[in-house]
Amino acid sequence: MRSIAAAALIGMLAAWPAIPAVAQLSAGQPALLPPDQAFRLSARALDPSTVEVRFDIADGYYLYRDRLAFRVAPVPAGRVNLPPGKVKHDAFFGDVQTYRNAVVLRVPLTRAGRAGEKLTVNADSQGCADVGVCYPPNPQQVEIVVPAAGARAGDYVQAAKPRGWFN
Amino acid sequence: MKRRTILVGGAVAGLSALAAGVAVFHSTSTAQRDGAALLDVVLPDPEGHDQALAQWRGKVLVVNFWATWCAPCRQEMPQFVAAQAALGSKGIQFVGIAVDQVAKVTEFSEQIGLNYPVLIGGFGAIELSRALGNSLSALPFTVIVDRHGRVAQRHLGPLVQPELDRVLHGLLKRA
């Protein structure tokens, strides 16, 4: 019976490469991650007027610093100070900065949110994989709750339902 | 209980085999269907004039989805320029579809002396590439259509020599 299960599994594995039309560069190379998994967004409210946003970046992937943009609703976001990235020379765009592993940034709000108020954090990012592919600008969204003034920072919330380009 | 498990296992194996069979069967008709869909595409060139991909029907057509914001795309394009120069008279036609703005496309095209047409697809071209099998919407993505209008290759990531030459020469030899 176990061998039948194994045969079924092998059957599924054998069929697998034929199903996703193009999911990897070529045989022997690791399959590429969808952008929402390569660049995992999470956010939390540090206090009623500050949101902390975090990207966890998978090994072998990087984000462009200048391609990050944030919007918060209903309390609008102020100007974000982006931490310096690693400088990389680009033949067409000149020096560009990239982030790897993780990047954490603070998004100041233009006014304090009310305790318990829901905030929608929208983040646009654009990145690439070292194997030689780039993803189009990727919008992601996460909902967080404003903590009471003086209370501890809220917990990180992962972008739950990844919102890709056409899904 | 035991019997039911075996039946389920067998059913899964059967479905898997069926899926594999369907995928293989599917790929032949998909090659024809996707090739036809691609040859139906009409997009503007950087001057704003509509260009139909059908004008290159009968050639081995290499359609490369790219953007200036994609460094690996820019890196592979000089090879395409060389291949177009070497094999253009033998029936190879490269066409770029840029997921980008006209100004950037024009600037980069001039920089590398692009010798094949580029059409402006904007971000809508990502959807077209997805329909052709680019499930991750990543770039560069290249689709090669044979002389009979069938998709012969779909490739995500840079196409490298000598692989590119091997594929193109193979398709040129085919009647």
CSV table of C-alpha atoms in Angstrom, one decimal:
chain,number,residue,atom,x,y,z
A,1,MET,CA,0.0,0.0,0.0
A,2,ARG,CA,2.8,2.3,0.8
A,3,SER,CA,4.4,1.5,-2.5
A,4,ILE,CA,1.1,2.5,-4.2
A,5,ALA,CA,1.2,5.8,-2.4
A,6,ALA,CA,4.8,6.2,-3.5
A,7,ALA,CA,3.9,5.4,-7.1
A,8,ALA,CA,1.1,8.0,-6.9
A,9,LEU,CA,3.5,10.5,-5.6
A,10,ILE,CA,6.1,9.7,-8.4
A,11,GLY,CA,3.3,10.0,-10.9
A,12,MET,CA,2.4,13.4,-9.6
A,13,LEU,CA,6.0,14.5,-9.6
A,14,ALA,CA,6.4,13.2,-13.2
A,15,ALA,CA,3.4,15.2,-14.3
A,16,TRP,CA,4.3,18.3,-12.3
A,17,PRO,CA,6.9,19.8,-14.7
A,18,ALA,CA,4.5,19.8,-17.5
A,19,ILE,CA,1.7,21.6,-15.7
A,20,PRO,CA,3.2,25.1,-14.9
A,21,ALA,CA,4.1,26.3,-18.4
A,22,VAL,CA,7.2,28.2,-17.4
A,23,ALA,CA,8.0,28.0,-13.7
A,24,GLN,CA,11.8,27.7,-13.7
A,25,LEU,CA,14.6,28.9,-15.8
A,26,SER,CA,15.7,25.4,-16.9
A,27,ALA,CA,16.2,22.0,-15.5
A,28,GLY,CA,18.5,21.9,-12.5
A,29,GLN,CA,17.9,25.4,-11.4
A,30,PRO,CA,15.6,26.2,-8.5
A,31,ALA,CA,12.1,27.2,-9.2
A,32,LEU,CA,11.5,30.9,-8.9
A,33,LEU,CA,9.3,32.3,-6.1
A,34,PRO,CA,6.3,34.4,-6.9
A,35,PRO,CA,7.1,38.0,-5.9
A,36,ASP,CA,4.8,38.0,-2.9
A,37,GLN,CA,6.9,35.1,-1.5
A,38,ALA,CA,10.3,36.5,-2.6
A,39,PHE,CA,9.5,39.8,-1.0
A,40,ARG,CA,7.3,39.2,2.1
A,41,LEU,CA,5.6,42.3,3.4
A,42,SER,CA,4.5,42.8,7.0
A,43,ALA,CA,3.7,45.9,9.1
A,44,ARG,CA,2.8,47.0,12.6
A,45,ALA,CA,1.8,50.2,14.3
A,46,LEU,CA,4.6,51.4,16.6
A,47,ASP,CA,2.4,54.1,18.1
A,48,PRO,CA,-0.7,56.0,16.9
A,49,SER,CA,1.3,58.1,14.4
A,50,THR,CA,4.0,55.7,13.2
A,51,VAL,CA,3.8,52.5,11.1
A,52,GLU,CA,6.7,50.2,10.8
A,53,VAL,CA,7.0,48.3,7.5
A,54,ARG,CA,9.2,45.3,6.9
A,55,PHE,CA,10.2,43.3,3.8
A,56,ASP,CA,11.7,39.9,4.4
A,57,ILE,CA,13.6,39.2,1.2
A,58,ALA,CA,14.4,35.6,0.2
A,59,ASP,CA,18.0,34.5,-0.4
A,60,GLY,CA,19.0,35.3,-4.0
A,61,TYR,CA,16.5,38.1,-4.4
A,62,TYR,CA,16.8,41.9,-4.0
A,63,LEU,CA,14.6,45.0,-4.0
A,64,TYR,CA,15.4,48.4,-5.5
A,65,ARG,CA,15.4,51.2,-2.9
A,66,ASP,CA,14.2,53.8,-5.3
A,67,ARG,CA,11.2,51.7,-6.4
A,68,LEU,CA,9.6,51.6,-2.9
A,69,ALA,CA,6.5,53.6,-2.4
A,70,PHE,CA,4.0,53.6,0.5
A,71,ARG,CA,0.5,54.8,1.0
A,72,VAL,CA,-1.6,54.5,4.2
A,73,ALA,CA,-5.3,55.1,4.5
A,74,PRO,CA,-7.4,56.6,5.9
A,75,VAL,CA,-4.5,58.5,7.7
A,76,PRO,CA,-2.1,59.6,5.0
A,77,ALA,CA,1.5,58.7,5.2
A,78,GLY,CA,4.2,61.4,5.5
A,79,ARG,CA,7.7,61.3,4.0
A,80,VAL,CA,9.6,58.0,4.5
A,81,ASN,CA,13.3,58.0,5.3
A,82,LEU,CA,14.6,55.0,3.5
A,83,PRO,CA,17.7,53.4,5.0
A,84,PRO,CA,20.7,53.3,2.7
A,85,GLY,CA,21.0,50.2,0.6
A,86,LYS,CA,23.9,48.4,-1.0
A,87,VAL,CA,25.2,50.5,-4.0
A,88,LYS,CA,25.3,48.7,-7.3
A,89,HIS,CA,26.4,50.2,-10.5
A,90,ASP,CA,23.9,49.9,-13.3
A,91,ALA,CA,25.1,50.6,-16.9
A,92,PHE,CA,21.8,52.4,-17.8
A,93,PHE,CA,20.6,54.0,-14.5
A,94,GLY,CA,23.9,54.7,-12.9
A,95,ASP,CA,24.4,53.9,-9.2
A,96,VAL,CA,21.3,52.2,-7.7
A,97,GLN,CA,20.8,51.0,-4.2
A,98,THR,CA,19.4,47.6,-3.4
A,99,TYR,CA,18.1,45.8,-0.3
A,100,ARG,CA,18.8,42.1,0.6
A,101,ASN,CA,17.6,39.8,3.4
A,102,ALA,CA,15.4,42.3,5.2
A,103,VAL,CA,14.6,46.0,5.3
A,104,VAL,CA,12.7,47.7,8.1
A,105,LEU,CA,11.4,51.3,7.7
A,106,ARG,CA,9.3,53.7,9.5
A,107,VAL,CA,6.3,55.4,7.9
A,108,PRO,CA,5.3,58.5,9.8
A,109,LEU,CA,1.6,59.3,9.6
A,110,THR,CA,0.5,62.9,9.0
A,111,ARG,CA,-1.7,62.7,12.1
A,112,ALA,CA,-2.2,60.3,14.9
A,113,GLY,CA,-4.7,57.5,14.2
A,114,ARG,CA,-7.5,56.8,16.8
A,115,ALA,CA,-7.0,53.8,19.1
A,116,GLY,CA,-8.5,50.7,17.4
A,117,GLU,CA,-8.7,52.4,14.0
A,118,LYS,CA,-7.9,50.2,11.1
A,119,LEU,CA,-5.1,51.3,8.8
A,120,THR,CA,-4.5,50.0,5.3
A,121,VAL,CA,-0.8,50.0,4.4
A,122,ASN,CA,-0.1,49.8,0.6
A,123,ALA,CA,3.4,49.1,-0.4
A,124,ASP,CA,4.8,49.1,-4.0
A,125,SER,CA,8.1,47.4,-4.6
A,126,GLN,CA,10.1,46.1,-7.5
A,127,GLY,CA,12.9,43.6,-7.3
A,128,CYS,CA,14.8,40.9,-9.1
A,129,ALA,CA,16.3,37.4,-8.6
A,130,ASP,CA,20.0,36.8,-8.9
A,131,VAL,CA,19.3,34.0,-11.5
A,132,GLY,CA,18.5,36.8,-13.9
A,133,VAL,CA,14.9,37.8,-13.8
A,134,CYS,CA,13.1,40.9,-12.6
A,135,TYR,CA,9.5,41.2,-11.4
A,136,PRO,CA,7.3,44.1,-12.4
A,137,PRO,CA,6.3,46.6,-9.7
A,138,ASN,CA,4.4,44.6,-7.1
A,139,PRO,CA,1.6,46.2,-5.1
A,140,GLN,CA,1.0,44.6,-1.7
A,141,GLN,CA,-1.4,45.4,1.1
A,142,VAL,CA,-1.6,44.8,4.8
A,143,GLU,CA,-4.2,45.9,7.4
A,144,ILE,CA,-3.1,46.9,10.9
A,145,VAL,CA,-4.8,48.4,14.0
A,146,VAL,CA,-3.7,51.6,15.7
A,147,PRO,CA,-2.7,51.0,19.4
A,148,ALA,CA,-3.9,53.3,22.2
A,149,ALA,CA,-1.5,56.1,23.0
A,150,GLY,CA,1.1,54.9,25.5
A,151,ALA,CA,0.3,51.2,24.8
A,152,ARG,CA,3.0,48.9,23.4
A,153,ALA,CA,3.5,48.6,19.7
A,154,GLY,CA,1.1,46.4,17.8
A,155,ASP,CA,2.1,43.0,16.5
A,156,TYR,CA,3.5,42.5,13.0
A,157,VAL,CA,0.8,41.6,10.5
A,158,GLN,CA,1.8,39.7,7.3
A,159,ALA,CA,0.3,40.8,4.0
A,160,ALA,CA,-2.3,38.0,4.2
A,161,LYS,CA,-3.8,37.6,0.8
A,162,PRO,CA,-1.0,38.4,-1.6
A,163,ARG,CA,-2.1,40.8,-4.2
A,164,GLY,CA,0.0,40.2,-7.3
A,165,TRP,CA,-0.2,42.0,-10.6
A,166,PHE,CA,-3.1,40.2,-12.2
A,167,ASN,CA,-4.5,38.2,-9.3
B,1,MET,CA,-10.5,0.5,5.0
B,2,LYS,CA,-7.3,-0.8,3.6
B,3,ARG,CA,-9.0,-1.5,0.2
B,4,ARG,CA,-10.4,2.1,0.1
B,5,THR,CA,-6.9,3.5,0.7
B,6,ILE,CA,-5.5,1.5,-2.2
B,7,LEU,CA,-8.3,2.6,-4.4
B,8,VAL,CA,-7.7,6.2,-3.5
B,9,GLY,CA,-4.0,5.7,-4.2
B,10,GLY,CA,-4.7,4.1,-7.5
B,11,ALA,CA,-7.1,6.9,-8.4
B,12,VAL,CA,-4.4,9.5,-7.6
B,13,ALA,CA,-1.8,7.6,-9.7
B,14,GLY,CA,-4.4,7.4,-12.5
B,15,LEU,CA,-5.2,11.1,-12.4
B,16,SER,CA,-1.5,11.9,-12.3
B,17,ALA,CA,-0.9,9.8,-15.4
B,18,LEU,CA,-3.9,11.4,-17.0
B,19,ALA,CA,-2.6,14.8,-16.1
B,20,ALA,CA,0.8,14.0,-17.7
B,21,GLY,CA,-0.9,12.7,-20.8
B,22,VAL,CA,-3.2,15.8,-21.0
B,23,ALA,CA,-0.2,18.0,-20.5
B,24,VAL,CA,1.7,16.4,-23.4
B,25,PHE,CA,-1.4,16.3,-25.6
B,26,HIS,CA,-2.2,19.9,-24.6
B,27,SER,CA,1.3,21.2,-25.4
B,28,THR,CA,0.9,20.4,-29.2
B,29,SER,CA,-2.4,22.3,-29.5
B,30,THR,CA,-1.2,24.9,-27.1
B,31,ALA,CA,1.8,25.6,-29.3
B,32,GLN,CA,-0.5,26.2,-32.3
B,33,ARG,CA,-3.1,28.2,-30.3
B,34,ASP,CA,-0.5,30.4,-28.5
B,35,GLY,CA,1.4,31.0,-31.7
B,36,ALA,CA,-1.8,32.1,-33.4
B,37,ALA,CA,-2.7,34.4,-30.5
B,38,LEU,CA,0.8,36.0,-30.6
B,39,LEU,CA,0.7,36.5,-34.4
B,40,ASP,CA,-2.7,38.3,-33.8
B,41,VAL,CA,-1.1,40.9,-31.6
B,42,VAL,CA,-0.9,44.5,-32.7
B,43,LEU,CA,1.1,47.0,-30.7
B,44,PRO,CA,2.4,50.5,-31.4
B,45,ASP,CA,6.1,51.1,-32.2
B,46,PRO,CA,7.9,53.9,-30.4
B,47,GLU,CA,6.7,56.4,-33.1
B,48,GLY,CA,3.1,55.4,-32.3
B,49,HIS,CA,2.4,53.4,-35.5
B,50,ASP,CA,0.5,50.2,-35.0
B,51,GLN,CA,2.5,47.1,-36.0
B,52,ALA,CA,1.0,43.7,-36.4
B,53,LEU,CA,3.2,40.7,-35.5
B,54,ALA,CA,1.5,38.9,-38.4
B,55,GLN,CA,3.8,40.9,-40.8
B,56,TRP,CA,6.5,38.4,-39.8
B,57,ARG,CA,4.5,35.3,-40.3
B,58,GLY,CA,6.6,32.6,-42.0
B,59,LYS,CA,9.8,33.6,-40.3
B,60,VAL,CA,11.3,32.2,-37.1
B,61,LEU,CA,10.0,34.9,-34.8
B,62,VAL,CA,11.8,35.6,-31.5
B,63,VAL,CA,9.5,37.7,-29.3
B,64,ASN,CA,11.3,39.1,-26.3
B,65,PHE,CA,9.4,40.7,-23.5
B,66,TRP,CA,11.8,43.1,-21.7
B,67,ALA,CA,12.1,46.5,-19.9
B,68,THR,CA,14.8,49.0,-19.2
B,69,TRP,CA,14.1,48.5,-15.4
B,70,CYS,CA,15.1,44.8,-15.9
B,71,ALA,CA,18.9,44.7,-15.9
B,72,PRO,CA,19.1,41.0,-17.0
B,73,CYS,CA,16.9,42.0,-20.0
B,74,ARG,CA,19.3,44.7,-21.0
B,75,GLN,CA,22.3,42.4,-20.6
B,76,GLU,CA,21.0,39.8,-23.0
B,77,MET,CA,19.9,42.1,-25.8
B,78,PRO,CA,23.3,42.8,-27.4
B,79,GLN,CA,23.3,39.0,-28.2
B,80,PHE,CA,19.9,39.4,-29.9
B,81,VAL,CA,21.4,42.3,-32.0
B,82,ALA,CA,24.3,40.0,-33.1
B,83,ALA,CA,21.9,37.1,-33.8
B,84,GLN,CA,19.6,39.4,-35.9
B,85,ALA,CA,22.6,40.7,-37.9
B,86,ALA,CA,23.9,37.2,-38.5
B,87,LEU,CA,20.7,35.3,-39.1
B,88,GLY,CA,18.2,37.9,-40.3
B,89,SER,CA,18.8,37.1,-44.0
B,90,LYS,CA,18.2,33.4,-43.2
B,91,GLY,CA,14.7,34.0,-41.9
B,92,ILE,CA,15.1,34.9,-38.2
B,93,GLN,CA,13.2,37.9,-36.9
B,94,PHE,CA,13.6,39.3,-33.4
B,95,VAL,CA,10.9,41.6,-32.0
B,96,GLY,CA,11.0,43.2,-28.6
B,97,ILE,CA,7.9,43.9,-26.6
B,98,ALA,CA,8.8,46.5,-24.0
B,99,VAL,CA,7.0,46.6,-20.7
B,100,ASP,CA,8.1,50.2,-20.4
B,101,GLN,CA,7.7,53.8,-21.4
B,102,VAL,CA,8.6,55.0,-24.9
B,103,ALA,CA,11.3,57.5,-23.8
B,104,LYS,CA,13.3,54.9,-21.9
B,105,VAL,CA,12.9,52.3,-24.7
B,106,THR,CA,14.1,54.8,-27.3
B,107,GLU,CA,17.1,55.8,-25.2
B,108,PHE,CA,18.2,52.3,-24.6
B,109,SER,CA,17.6,51.1,-28.2
B,110,GLU,CA,19.9,53.9,-29.4
B,111,GLN,CA,22.5,53.1,-26.8
B,112,ILE,CA,22.9,49.5,-28.0
B,113,GLY,CA,22.2,50.1,-31.7
B,114,LEU,CA,19.1,47.9,-31.8
B,115,ASN,CA,18.6,46.4,-35.3
B,116,TYR,CA,15.2,44.9,-34.8
B,117,PRO,CA,11.7,46.3,-34.1
B,118,VAL,CA,10.6,47.1,-30.5
B,119,LEU,CA,6.9,47.5,-29.8
B,120,ILE,CA,5.6,49.3,-26.7
B,121,GLY,CA,3.5,47.0,-24.6
B,122,GLY,CA,3.4,48.9,-21.3
B,123,PHE,CA,2.4,46.9,-18.3
B,124,GLY,CA,-0.5,45.3,-20.3
B,125,ALA,CA,2.2,43.3,-22.1
B,126,ILE,CA,2.8,41.4,-18.8
B,127,GLU,CA,-0.8,40.0,-19.2
B,128,LEU,CA,0.0,38.9,-22.7
B,129,SER,CA,3.2,37.2,-21.5
B,130,ARG,CA,1.2,35.4,-18.8
B,131,ALA,CA,-1.3,34.1,-21.4
B,132,LEU,CA,1.8,32.7,-23.2
B,133,GLY,CA,2.9,30.8,-20.1
B,134,ASN,CA,4.9,33.4,-18.0
B,135,SER,CA,3.0,32.5,-14.8
B,136,LEU,CA,5.3,34.6,-12.6
B,137,SER,CA,5.1,37.7,-14.8
B,138,ALA,CA,8.8,38.0,-14.6
B,139,LEU,CA,11.2,39.3,-17.3
B,140,PRO,CA,13.0,38.7,-19.6
B,141,PHE,CA,10.5,36.2,-21.2
B,142,THR,CA,11.1,35.0,-24.7
B,143,VAL,CA,8.8,33.1,-27.0
B,144,ILE,CA,10.1,31.6,-30.2
B,145,VAL,CA,7.5,30.9,-33.0
B,146,ASP,CA,8.5,28.6,-35.8
B,147,ARG,CA,7.8,29.2,-39.5
B,148,HIS,CA,4.5,27.5,-39.2
B,149,GLY,CA,3.3,29.8,-36.5
B,150,ARG,CA,3.7,27.3,-33.6
B,151,VAL,CA,5.3,28.2,-30.3
B,152,ALA,CA,8.6,26.3,-30.3
B,153,GLN,CA,10.2,27.7,-27.1
B,154,ARG,CA,9.1,29.6,-24.1
B,155,HIS,CA,11.9,30.8,-21.9
B,156,LEU,CA,12.0,32.8,-18.6
B,157,GLY,CA,15.3,34.4,-17.8
B,158,PRO,CA,18.2,35.2,-20.1
B,159,LEU,CA,18.8,33.2,-23.2
B,160,VAL,CA,22.5,32.4,-23.4
B,161,GLN,CA,24.8,31.4,-26.1
B,162,PRO,CA,25.4,28.8,-27.4
B,163,GLU,CA,21.8,27.7,-26.5
B,164,LEU,CA,20.3,30.6,-28.4
B,165,ASP,CA,22.2,29.7,-31.6
B,166,ARG,CA,21.4,26.0,-31.2
B,167,VAL,CA,17.7,26.7,-31.0
B,168,LEU,CA,17.6,29.2,-33.8
B,169,HIS,CA,19.7,27.0,-36.2
B,170,GLY,CA,17.5,24.0,-35.3
B,171,LEU,CA,14.4,25.9,-36.2
B,172,LEU,CA,15.9,27.3,-39.5
B,173,LYS,CA,16.8,23.7,-40.6
B,174,ARG,CA,13.2,22.5,-40.0
B,175,ALA,CA,11.1,22.9,-43.2
